Amino acid sequence: MRFSWCLLLVLLSACTHAPDPPADPGLAAEIQRIRAIDNHAHPVRPVLDGPPDREFDALPVDNMEPASDPLNLRPNAPVVLEAMKHFPNKSALMREKGNAYPAWVLDQIGVDVMLANRVAMGGGIQPPRFRWVPYADALIFPLDNSKLVARQPDRKAFFALEDALRMRYFGDAGLKTRPAALSDYLARVVTPTLERHRQGGAVAEKFEAAYLRSLQFDKVDRTVAERVYRANEPSDADYKLLQDFLFRYIAAECGRLGMAVHLHAEAGAGSYFDVGGANPLLLESVLNDPELRKARFVMIHGGWPFTREITALLTKPNAYLDFSSQDLLLPPATLAQTIREWLEWVPEKVMFGTDAYPYSDQLGWEESGWIAARTGREALAIALTGMLNDGEITRDRALELARLVLRENARRLYGL
Ligand SMILES: [Zn+2]
């Protein structure tokens, strides 16, 4: 009697410790066949001779102080070694394919259209396979940034890059320095820059603001912003008010011009990154601003580690997210839990993305894109299998959700 009780307990505990069901093979095969729209990535222009492409990011993260790298970004990480096998002889392939090389990379990772978060397009990175997402951060820091630079070592390089990009925007606007009044700055620099981006095919504007300050963009009166703009050396607190005003002005303009607003929303690279300042809940007052309901905010990278907080924001009509970068940094089973929670809440706002990025020679945008595309699809398959097994959805609905996440949600959002 006693023995059989023991046996029963052993069997029960074995049951409770059974591994999660793997992805349904039929579902996984269907997901593999869907040609995706990648909501966020940094494709690199193939350059055979001459200086390498540096326009894949406004703030390249290769010149920061040392940090403890996450496992998947370390040299010789198993996923990286596996990805490398799929792209042997990259330079020979680039030479052979020329400007057709970037689209060839998309074919290898099952991506139909990639949103290219770049300072400029060109060199085979062009529509219809690539859609442009330029940068708007430089426009919200129009004053002397030397005090902000002194606050944090990694920001020294960041603000130098933003200052250079703003000078480029001034040049494009036919100006050498910033206009004396805020109204002129808005009319002659900010709005024309956004309109030029839109005319150049941009589908969204990107903010990497979380690398430069917190995501708390408060509502600020224009008269207050005017005063700070004219001040010689405003305090940090006053300068923030001007940045906040400019952010909301740009978001409203993006809404008017039919562009989405992309925000880096995730713990970022570098040992000085302000993780708390990237909490997506800090965006709540922006999402709740009645004047910004026509803008569409896409929280890039899905808010990690605040993935549950971001779920609650999905009910706001102007809030969207993708799981780019999480599918590079996390294993499929871990990411699957997050995706499942999102799909059980507002599935029409959830998008696939890779954050393909040239981290190193070993881990280029090709390999990081390959890892993220594979992990993202596996995680999606595991999440849907769990919902299917628990009787939450039918097989048809599972396939429909897969198509929404991998393709249709982005197609609808950007009108592709
Ligand atoms: Zn990115």
mmCIF file with all atom_site columns, N, CA, C and O and ligand atoms in Angstrom, residues 40-42 57 117 135 206 208 264 300-301 355-357, ligand 1:
data_model
loop_
_atom_site.group_PDB
_atom_site.id
_atom_site.type_symbol
_atom_site.label_atom_id
_atom_site.label_alt_id
_atom_site.label_comp_id
_atom_site.label_asym_id
_atom_site.label_entity_id
_atom_site.label_seq_id
_atom_site.pdbx_PDB_ins_code
_atom_site.Cartn_x
_atom_site.Cartn_y
_atom_site.Cartn_z
_atom_site.occupancy
_atom_site.B_iso_or_equiv
_atom_site.pdbx_formal_charge
_atom_site.auth_seq_id
_atom_site.auth_comp_id
_atom_site.auth_asym_id
_atom_site.auth_atom_id
_atom_site.pdbx_PDB_model_num
ATOM   1  N  N  . HIS A 1 40  ? 11.826 45.667 -38.039 1.00 0.00 ? 40  HIS A N  1
ATOM   2  C  CA . HIS A 1 40  ? 12.961 46.507 -37.611 1.00 0.00 ? 40  HIS A CA 1
ATOM   3  C  C  . HIS A 1 40  ? 14.298 45.800 -37.835 1.00 0.00 ? 40  HIS A C  1
ATOM   4  O  O  . HIS A 1 40  ? 14.527 44.723 -37.292 1.00 0.00 ? 40  HIS A O  1
ATOM   5  N  N  . ALA A 1 41  ? 15.176 46.442 -38.628 1.00 0.00 ? 41  ALA A N  1
ATOM   6  C  CA . ALA A 1 41  ? 16.504 45.862 -38.866 1.00 0.00 ? 41  ALA A CA 1
ATOM   7  C  C  . ALA A 1 41  ? 17.446 46.929 -39.409 1.00 0.00 ? 41  ALA A C  1
ATOM   8  O  O  . ALA A 1 41  ? 17.020 48.030 -39.768 1.00 0.00 ? 41  ALA A O  1
ATOM   9  N  N  . HIS A 1 42  ? 18.734 46.597 -39.435 1.00 0.00 ? 42  HIS A N  1
ATOM   10 C  CA . HIS A 1 42  ? 19.783 47.519 -39.895 1.00 0.00 ? 42  HIS A CA 1
ATOM   11 C  C  . HIS A 1 42  ? 20.610 46.859 -41.002 1.00 0.00 ? 42  HIS A C  1
ATOM   12 O  O  . HIS A 1 42  ? 21.772 46.489 -40.770 1.00 0.00 ? 42  HIS A O  1
ATOM   13 N  N  . ASP A 1 57  ? 23.140 52.870 -38.787 1.00 0.00 ? 57  ASP A N  1
ATOM   14 C  CA . ASP A 1 57  ? 22.623 53.286 -37.487 1.00 0.00 ? 57  ASP A CA 1
ATOM   15 C  C  . ASP A 1 57  ? 23.062 54.727 -37.257 1.00 0.00 ? 57  ASP A C  1
ATOM   16 O  O  . ASP A 1 57  ? 24.167 55.102 -37.638 1.00 0.00 ? 57  ASP A O  1
ATOM   17 N  N  . ASN A 1 117 ? 16.196 50.466 -40.820 1.00 0.00 ? 117 ASN A N  1
ATOM   18 C  CA . ASN A 1 117 ? 16.422 51.608 -39.930 1.00 0.00 ? 117 ASN A CA 1
ATOM   19 C  C  . ASN A 1 117 ? 17.827 52.124 -40.209 1.00 0.00 ? 117 ASN A C  1
ATOM   20 O  O  . ASN A 1 117 ? 18.815 51.618 -39.699 1.00 0.00 ? 117 ASN A O  1
ATOM   21 N  N  . TYR A 1 135 ? 16.037 58.576 -38.865 1.00 0.00 ? 135 TYR A N  1
ATOM   22 C  CA . TYR A 1 135 ? 16.145 58.926 -37.439 1.00 0.00 ? 135 TYR A CA 1
ATOM   23 C  C  . TYR A 1 135 ? 15.715 60.364 -37.152 1.00 0.00 ? 135 TYR A C  1
ATOM   24 O  O  . TYR A 1 135 ? 16.032 61.274 -37.905 1.00 0.00 ? 135 TYR A O  1
ATOM   25 N  N  . LYS A 1 206 ? 12.389 56.965 -36.531 1.00 0.00 ? 206 LYS A N  1
ATOM   26 C  CA . LYS A 1 206 ? 12.891 56.200 -35.386 1.00 0.00 ? 206 LYS A CA 1
ATOM   27 C  C  . LYS A 1 206 ? 13.484 57.114 -34.330 1.00 0.00 ? 206 LYS A C  1
ATOM   28 O  O  . LYS A 1 206 ? 14.206 58.056 -34.649 1.00 0.00 ? 206 LYS A O  1
ATOM   29 N  N  . GLU A 1 208 ? 15.942 56.758 -31.032 1.00 0.00 ? 208 GLU A N  1
ATOM   30 C  CA . GLU A 1 208 ? 16.810 55.966 -30.158 1.00 0.00 ? 208 GLU A CA 1
ATOM   31 C  C  . GLU A 1 208 ? 16.977 56.697 -28.828 1.00 0.00 ? 208 GLU A C  1
ATOM   32 O  O  . GLU A 1 208 ? 17.968 56.538 -28.131 1.00 0.00 ? 208 GLU A O  1
ATOM   33 N  N  . HIS A 1 264 ? 12.935 52.949 -29.607 1.00 0.00 ? 264 HIS A N  1
ATOM   34 C  CA . HIS A 1 264 ? 13.679 51.875 -28.947 1.00 0.00 ? 264 HIS A CA 1
ATOM   35 C  C  . HIS A 1 264 ? 13.095 51.703 -27.547 1.00 0.00 ? 264 HIS A C  1
ATOM   36 O  O  . HIS A 1 264 ? 13.158 52.617 -26.736 1.00 0.00 ? 264 HIS A O  1
ATOM   37 N  N  . ILE A 1 300 ? 9.624  49.340 -30.309 1.00 0.00 ? 300 ILE A N  1
ATOM   38 C  CA . ILE A 1 300 ? 10.553 48.402 -30.933 1.00 0.00 ? 300 ILE A CA 1
ATOM   39 C  C  . ILE A 1 300 ? 11.244 47.558 -29.851 1.00 0.00 ? 300 ILE A C  1
ATOM   40 O  O  . ILE A 1 300 ? 11.642 48.097 -28.818 1.00 0.00 ? 300 ILE A O  1
ATOM   41 N  N  . HIS A 1 301 ? 11.358 46.268 -30.087 1.00 0.00 ? 301 HIS A N  1
ATOM   42 C  CA . HIS A 1 301 ? 11.957 45.273 -29.172 1.00 0.00 ? 301 HIS A CA 1
ATOM   43 C  C  . HIS A 1 301 ? 11.003 44.870 -28.041 1.00 0.00 ? 301 HIS A C  1
ATOM   44 O  O  . HIS A 1 301 ? 11.406 44.155 -27.130 1.00 0.00 ? 301 HIS A O  1
ATOM   45 N  N  . ASP A 1 355 ? 15.887 42.929 -35.854 1.00 0.00 ? 355 ASP A N  1
ATOM   46 C  CA . ASP A 1 355 ? 16.990 43.792 -35.415 1.00 0.00 ? 355 ASP A CA 1
ATOM   47 C  C  . ASP A 1 355 ? 18.319 43.261 -35.963 1.00 0.00 ? 355 ASP A C  1
ATOM   48 O  O  . ASP A 1 355 ? 19.345 43.332 -35.278 1.00 0.00 ? 355 ASP A O  1
ATOM   49 N  N  . ALA A 1 356 ? 18.298 42.714 -37.179 1.00 0.00 ? 356 ALA A N  1
ATOM   50 C  CA . ALA A 1 356 ? 19.546 42.304 -37.841 1.00 0.00 ? 356 ALA A CA 1
ATOM   51 C  C  . ALA A 1 356 ? 20.510 43.492 -37.802 1.00 0.00 ? 356 ALA A C  1
ATOM   52 O  O  . ALA A 1 356 ? 20.128 44.608 -38.167 1.00 0.00 ? 356 ALA A O  1
ATOM   53 N  N  . TYR A 1 357 ? 21.765 43.231 -37.367 1.00 0.00 ? 357 TYR A N  1
ATOM   54 C  CA . TYR A 1 357 ? 22.691 44.339 -37.077 1.00 0.00 ? 357 TYR A CA 1
ATOM   55 C  C  . TYR A 1 357 ? 24.122 43.842 -37.216 1.00 0.00 ? 357 TYR A C  1
ATOM   56 O  O  . TYR A 1 357 ? 24.422 42.716 -36.835 1.00 0.00 ? 357 TYR A O  1
HETATM 57 ZN ZN . ZN  B 2 .   ? 17.798 48.354 -33.982 1.00 0.00 ? 1   ZN  B ZN 1
#
